[in-house]
mmCIF file with all atom_site columns, C-alpha atoms in Angstrom:
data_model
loop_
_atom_site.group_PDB
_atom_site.id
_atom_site.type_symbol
_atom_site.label_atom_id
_atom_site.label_alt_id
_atom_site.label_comp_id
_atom_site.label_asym_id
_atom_site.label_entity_id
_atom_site.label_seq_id
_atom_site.pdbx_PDB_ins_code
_atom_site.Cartn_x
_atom_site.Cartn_y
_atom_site.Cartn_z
_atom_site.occupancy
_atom_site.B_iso_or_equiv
_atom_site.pdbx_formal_charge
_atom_site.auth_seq_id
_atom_site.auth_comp_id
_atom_site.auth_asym_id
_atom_site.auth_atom_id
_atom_site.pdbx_PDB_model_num
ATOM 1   C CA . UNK P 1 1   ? -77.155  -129.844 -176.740 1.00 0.00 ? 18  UNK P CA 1
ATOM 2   C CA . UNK P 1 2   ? -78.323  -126.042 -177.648 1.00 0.00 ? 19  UNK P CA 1
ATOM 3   C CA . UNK P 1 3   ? -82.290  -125.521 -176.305 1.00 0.00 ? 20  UNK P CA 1
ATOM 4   C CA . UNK P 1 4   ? -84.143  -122.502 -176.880 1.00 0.00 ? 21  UNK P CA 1
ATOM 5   C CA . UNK P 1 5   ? -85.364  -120.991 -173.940 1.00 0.00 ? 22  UNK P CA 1
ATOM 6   C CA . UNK P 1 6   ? -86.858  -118.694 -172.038 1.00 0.00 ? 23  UNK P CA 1
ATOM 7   C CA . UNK P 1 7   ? -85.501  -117.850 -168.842 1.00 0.00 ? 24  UNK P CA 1
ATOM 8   C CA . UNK P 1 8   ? -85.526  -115.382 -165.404 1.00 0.00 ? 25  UNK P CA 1
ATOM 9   C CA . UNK P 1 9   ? -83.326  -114.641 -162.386 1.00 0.00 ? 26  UNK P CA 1
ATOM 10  C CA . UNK P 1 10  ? -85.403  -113.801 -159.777 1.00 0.00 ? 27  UNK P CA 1
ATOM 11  C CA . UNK P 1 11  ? -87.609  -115.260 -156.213 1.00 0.00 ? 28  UNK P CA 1
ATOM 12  C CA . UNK P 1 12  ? -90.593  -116.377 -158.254 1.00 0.00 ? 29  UNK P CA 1
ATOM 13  C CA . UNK P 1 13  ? -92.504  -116.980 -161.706 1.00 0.00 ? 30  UNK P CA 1
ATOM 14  C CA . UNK P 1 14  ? -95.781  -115.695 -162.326 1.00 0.00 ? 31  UNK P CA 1
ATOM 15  C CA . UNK P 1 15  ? -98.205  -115.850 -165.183 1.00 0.00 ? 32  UNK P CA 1
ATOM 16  C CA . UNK P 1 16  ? -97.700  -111.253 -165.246 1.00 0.00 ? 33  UNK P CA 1
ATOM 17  C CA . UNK P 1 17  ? -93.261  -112.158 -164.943 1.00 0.00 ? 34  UNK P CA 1
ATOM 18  C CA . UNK P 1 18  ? -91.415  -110.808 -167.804 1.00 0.00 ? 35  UNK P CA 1
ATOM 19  C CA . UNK P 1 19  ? -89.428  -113.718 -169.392 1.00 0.00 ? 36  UNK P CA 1
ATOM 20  C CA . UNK P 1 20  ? -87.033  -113.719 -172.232 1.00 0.00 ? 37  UNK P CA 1
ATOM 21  C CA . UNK P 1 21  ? -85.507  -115.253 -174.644 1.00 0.00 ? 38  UNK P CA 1
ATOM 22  C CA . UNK P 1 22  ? -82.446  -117.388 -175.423 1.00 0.00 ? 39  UNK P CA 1
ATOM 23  C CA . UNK P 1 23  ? -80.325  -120.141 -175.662 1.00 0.00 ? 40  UNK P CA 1
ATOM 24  C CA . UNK P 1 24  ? -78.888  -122.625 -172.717 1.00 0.00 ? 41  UNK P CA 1
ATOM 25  C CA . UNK P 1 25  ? -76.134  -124.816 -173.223 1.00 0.00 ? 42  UNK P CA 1
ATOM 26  C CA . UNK P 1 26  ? -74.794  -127.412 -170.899 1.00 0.00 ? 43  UNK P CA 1
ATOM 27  C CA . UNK P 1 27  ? -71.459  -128.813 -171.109 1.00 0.00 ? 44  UNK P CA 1
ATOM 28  C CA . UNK P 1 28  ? -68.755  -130.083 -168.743 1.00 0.00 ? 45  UNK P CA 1
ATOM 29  C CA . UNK P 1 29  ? -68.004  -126.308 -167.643 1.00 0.00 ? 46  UNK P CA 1
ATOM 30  C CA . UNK P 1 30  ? -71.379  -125.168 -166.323 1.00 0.00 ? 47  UNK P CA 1
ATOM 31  C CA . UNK P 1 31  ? -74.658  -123.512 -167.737 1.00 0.00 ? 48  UNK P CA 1
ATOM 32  C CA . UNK P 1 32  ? -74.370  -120.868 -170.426 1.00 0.00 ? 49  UNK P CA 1
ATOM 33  C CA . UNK P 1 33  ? -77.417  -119.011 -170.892 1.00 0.00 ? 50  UNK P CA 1
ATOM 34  C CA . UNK P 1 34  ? -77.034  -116.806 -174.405 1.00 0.00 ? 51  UNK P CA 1
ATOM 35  C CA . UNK P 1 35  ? -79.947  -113.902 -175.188 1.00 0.00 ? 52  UNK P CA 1
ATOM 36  C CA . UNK P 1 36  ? -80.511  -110.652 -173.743 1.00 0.00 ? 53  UNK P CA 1
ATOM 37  C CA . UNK P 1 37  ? -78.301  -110.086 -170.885 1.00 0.00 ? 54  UNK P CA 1
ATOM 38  C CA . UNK P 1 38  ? -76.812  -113.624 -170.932 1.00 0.00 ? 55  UNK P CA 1
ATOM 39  C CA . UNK P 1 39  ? -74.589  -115.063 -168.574 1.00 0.00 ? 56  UNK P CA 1
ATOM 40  C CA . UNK P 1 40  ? -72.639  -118.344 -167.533 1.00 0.00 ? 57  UNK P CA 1
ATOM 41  C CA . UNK P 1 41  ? -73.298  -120.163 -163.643 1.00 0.00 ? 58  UNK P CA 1
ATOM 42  C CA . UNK P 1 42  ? -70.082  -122.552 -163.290 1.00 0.00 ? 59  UNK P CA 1
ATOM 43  C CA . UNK P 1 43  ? -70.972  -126.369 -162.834 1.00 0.00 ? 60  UNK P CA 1
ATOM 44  C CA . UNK P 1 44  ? -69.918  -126.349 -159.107 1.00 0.00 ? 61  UNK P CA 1
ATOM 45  C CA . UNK P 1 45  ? -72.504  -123.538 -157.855 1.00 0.00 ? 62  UNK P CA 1
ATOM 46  C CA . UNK P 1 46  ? -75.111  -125.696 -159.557 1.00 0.00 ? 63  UNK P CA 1
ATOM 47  C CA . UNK P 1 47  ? -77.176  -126.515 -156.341 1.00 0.00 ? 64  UNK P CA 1
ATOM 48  C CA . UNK P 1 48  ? -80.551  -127.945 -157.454 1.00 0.00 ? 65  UNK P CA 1
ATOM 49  C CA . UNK P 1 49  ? -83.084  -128.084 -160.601 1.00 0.00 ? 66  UNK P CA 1
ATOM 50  C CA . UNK P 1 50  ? -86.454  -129.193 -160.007 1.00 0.00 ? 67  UNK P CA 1
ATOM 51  C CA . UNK P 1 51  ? -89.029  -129.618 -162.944 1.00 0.00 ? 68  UNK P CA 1
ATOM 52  C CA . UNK P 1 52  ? -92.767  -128.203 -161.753 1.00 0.00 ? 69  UNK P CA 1
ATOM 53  C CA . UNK P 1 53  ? -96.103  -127.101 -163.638 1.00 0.00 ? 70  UNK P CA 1
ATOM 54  C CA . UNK P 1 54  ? -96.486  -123.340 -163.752 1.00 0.00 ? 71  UNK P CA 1
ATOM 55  C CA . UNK P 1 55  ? -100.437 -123.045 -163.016 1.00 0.00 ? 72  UNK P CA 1
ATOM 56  C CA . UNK P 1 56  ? -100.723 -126.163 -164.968 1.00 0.00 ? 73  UNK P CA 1
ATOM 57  C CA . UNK P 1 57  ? -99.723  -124.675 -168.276 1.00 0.00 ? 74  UNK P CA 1
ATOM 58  C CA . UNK P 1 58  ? -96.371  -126.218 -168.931 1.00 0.00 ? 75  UNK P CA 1
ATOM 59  C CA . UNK P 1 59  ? -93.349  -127.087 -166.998 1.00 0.00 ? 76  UNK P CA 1
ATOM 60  C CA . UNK P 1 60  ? -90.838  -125.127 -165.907 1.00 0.00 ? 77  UNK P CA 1
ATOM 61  C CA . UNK P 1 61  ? -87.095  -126.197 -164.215 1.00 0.00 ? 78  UNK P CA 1
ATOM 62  C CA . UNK P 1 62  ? -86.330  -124.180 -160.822 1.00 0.00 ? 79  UNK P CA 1
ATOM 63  C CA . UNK P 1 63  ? -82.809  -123.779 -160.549 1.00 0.00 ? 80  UNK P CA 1
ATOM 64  C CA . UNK P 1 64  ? -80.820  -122.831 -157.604 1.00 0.00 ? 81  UNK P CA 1
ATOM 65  C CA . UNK P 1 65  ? -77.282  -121.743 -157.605 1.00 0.00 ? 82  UNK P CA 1
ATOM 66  C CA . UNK P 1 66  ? -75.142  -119.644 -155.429 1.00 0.00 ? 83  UNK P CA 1
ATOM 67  C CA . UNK P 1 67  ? -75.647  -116.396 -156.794 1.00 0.00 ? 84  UNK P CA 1
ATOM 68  C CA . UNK P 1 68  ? -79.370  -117.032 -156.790 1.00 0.00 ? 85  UNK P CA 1
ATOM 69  C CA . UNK P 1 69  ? -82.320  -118.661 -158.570 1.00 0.00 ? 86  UNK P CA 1
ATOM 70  C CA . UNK P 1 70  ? -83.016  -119.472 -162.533 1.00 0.00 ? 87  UNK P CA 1
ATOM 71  C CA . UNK P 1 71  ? -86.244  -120.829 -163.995 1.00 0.00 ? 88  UNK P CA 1
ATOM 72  C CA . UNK P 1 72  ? -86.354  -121.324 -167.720 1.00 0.00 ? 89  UNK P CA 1
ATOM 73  C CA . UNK P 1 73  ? -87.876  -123.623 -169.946 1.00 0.00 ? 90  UNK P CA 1
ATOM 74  C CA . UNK P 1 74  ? -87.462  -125.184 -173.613 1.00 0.00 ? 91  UNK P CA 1
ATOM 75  C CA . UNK P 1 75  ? -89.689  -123.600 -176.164 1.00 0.00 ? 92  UNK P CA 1
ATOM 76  C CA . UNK P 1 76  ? -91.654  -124.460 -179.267 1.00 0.00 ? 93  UNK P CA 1
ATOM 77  C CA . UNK P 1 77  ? -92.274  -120.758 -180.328 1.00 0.00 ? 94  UNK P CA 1
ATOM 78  C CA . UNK P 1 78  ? -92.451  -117.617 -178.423 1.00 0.00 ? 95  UNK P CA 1
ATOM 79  C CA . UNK P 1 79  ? -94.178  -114.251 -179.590 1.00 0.00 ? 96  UNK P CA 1
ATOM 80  C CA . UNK P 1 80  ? -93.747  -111.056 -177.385 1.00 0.00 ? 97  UNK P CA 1
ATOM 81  C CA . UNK P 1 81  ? -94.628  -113.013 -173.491 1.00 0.00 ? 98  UNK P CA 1
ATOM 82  C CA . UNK P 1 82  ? -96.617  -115.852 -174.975 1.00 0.00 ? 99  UNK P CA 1
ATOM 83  C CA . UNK P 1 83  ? -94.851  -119.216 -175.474 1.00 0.00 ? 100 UNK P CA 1
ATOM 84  C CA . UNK P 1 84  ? -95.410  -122.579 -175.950 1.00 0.00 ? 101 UNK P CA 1
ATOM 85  C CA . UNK P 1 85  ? -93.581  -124.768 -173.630 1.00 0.00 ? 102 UNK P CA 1
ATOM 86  C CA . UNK P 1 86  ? -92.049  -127.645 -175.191 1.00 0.00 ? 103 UNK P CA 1
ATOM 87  C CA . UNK P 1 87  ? -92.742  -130.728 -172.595 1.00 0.00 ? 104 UNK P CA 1
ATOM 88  C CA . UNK P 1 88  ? -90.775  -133.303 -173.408 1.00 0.00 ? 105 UNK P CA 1
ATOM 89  C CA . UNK P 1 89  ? -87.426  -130.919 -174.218 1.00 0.00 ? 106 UNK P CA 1
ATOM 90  C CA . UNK P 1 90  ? -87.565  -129.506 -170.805 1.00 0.00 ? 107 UNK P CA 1
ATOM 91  C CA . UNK P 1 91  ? -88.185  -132.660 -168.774 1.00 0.00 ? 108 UNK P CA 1
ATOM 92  C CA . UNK P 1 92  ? -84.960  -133.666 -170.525 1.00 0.00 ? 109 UNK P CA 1
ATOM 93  C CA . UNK P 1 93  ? -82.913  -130.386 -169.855 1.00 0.00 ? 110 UNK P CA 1
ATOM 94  C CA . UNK P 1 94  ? -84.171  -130.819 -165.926 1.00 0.00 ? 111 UNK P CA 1
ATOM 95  C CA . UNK P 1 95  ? -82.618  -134.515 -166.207 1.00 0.00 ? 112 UNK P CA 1
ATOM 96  C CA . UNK P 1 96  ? -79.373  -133.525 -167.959 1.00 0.00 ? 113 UNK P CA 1
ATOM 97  C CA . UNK P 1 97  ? -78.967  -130.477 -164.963 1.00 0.00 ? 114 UNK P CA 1
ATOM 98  C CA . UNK P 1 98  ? -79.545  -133.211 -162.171 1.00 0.00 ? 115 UNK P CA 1
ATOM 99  C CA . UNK P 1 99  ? -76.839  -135.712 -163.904 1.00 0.00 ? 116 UNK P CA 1
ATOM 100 C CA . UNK P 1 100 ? -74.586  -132.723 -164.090 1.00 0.00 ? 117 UNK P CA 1
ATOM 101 C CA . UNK P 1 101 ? -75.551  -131.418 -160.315 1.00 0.00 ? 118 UNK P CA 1
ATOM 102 C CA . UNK P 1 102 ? -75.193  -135.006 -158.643 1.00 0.00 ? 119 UNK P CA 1
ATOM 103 C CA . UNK P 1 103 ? -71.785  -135.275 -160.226 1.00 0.00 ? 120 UNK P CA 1
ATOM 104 C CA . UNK P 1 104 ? -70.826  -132.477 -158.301 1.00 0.00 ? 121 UNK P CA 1
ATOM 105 C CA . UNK P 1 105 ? -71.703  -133.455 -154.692 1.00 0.00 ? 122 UNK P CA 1
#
């Protein structure tokens, strides 16, 4: 399934971080992230996703990989920085990237 996203690849995620945004797409070959400087992470450098609140304002997935760290999260609507996090959608992108990351180990 295709979510619309926003995403960074950085340390951390602030309420001032600069986020943008795209597309992610899961399948059997990895993560594809589409948008502004877009880019694929393989299924086996997948290390962990975890799902937490950002300040209390929505959730966001953490995810780790080998060549660093993602967080991104399904979207409603987005104008300029401001977006509207799409609950449900991204608690069930965080499941499908754990399914995906256990079949690995």
């Amino acid at each position: 399934m295709k979510y619309k996203v926003f995403f960074h690849r950085g340390d951390e995620l602030t309420l001032k971080t600069r986020v943008v945004k795209g597309y992610a797409l899961l399948d059997d070959a990895g993560l594809h992230i589409e948008g502004p400087g877009g880019f694929d992470i393989p299924r086996s450098e997948l290390q962990e996703a975890e799902l937490f609140r950002l300040h209390g304002l929505g959730r966001v997935i953490r995810l780790e990989h080998r060549a660093g760290r993602l967080f991104l999260a399904v979207i409603r609507l987005m104008i300029g920085q401001f977006a509207f996090i799409n609950f449900f959608k991204t608690g069930a992108l965080h499941k499908e990237l754990v399914v995906v990351i256990a079949r690995e180990r």
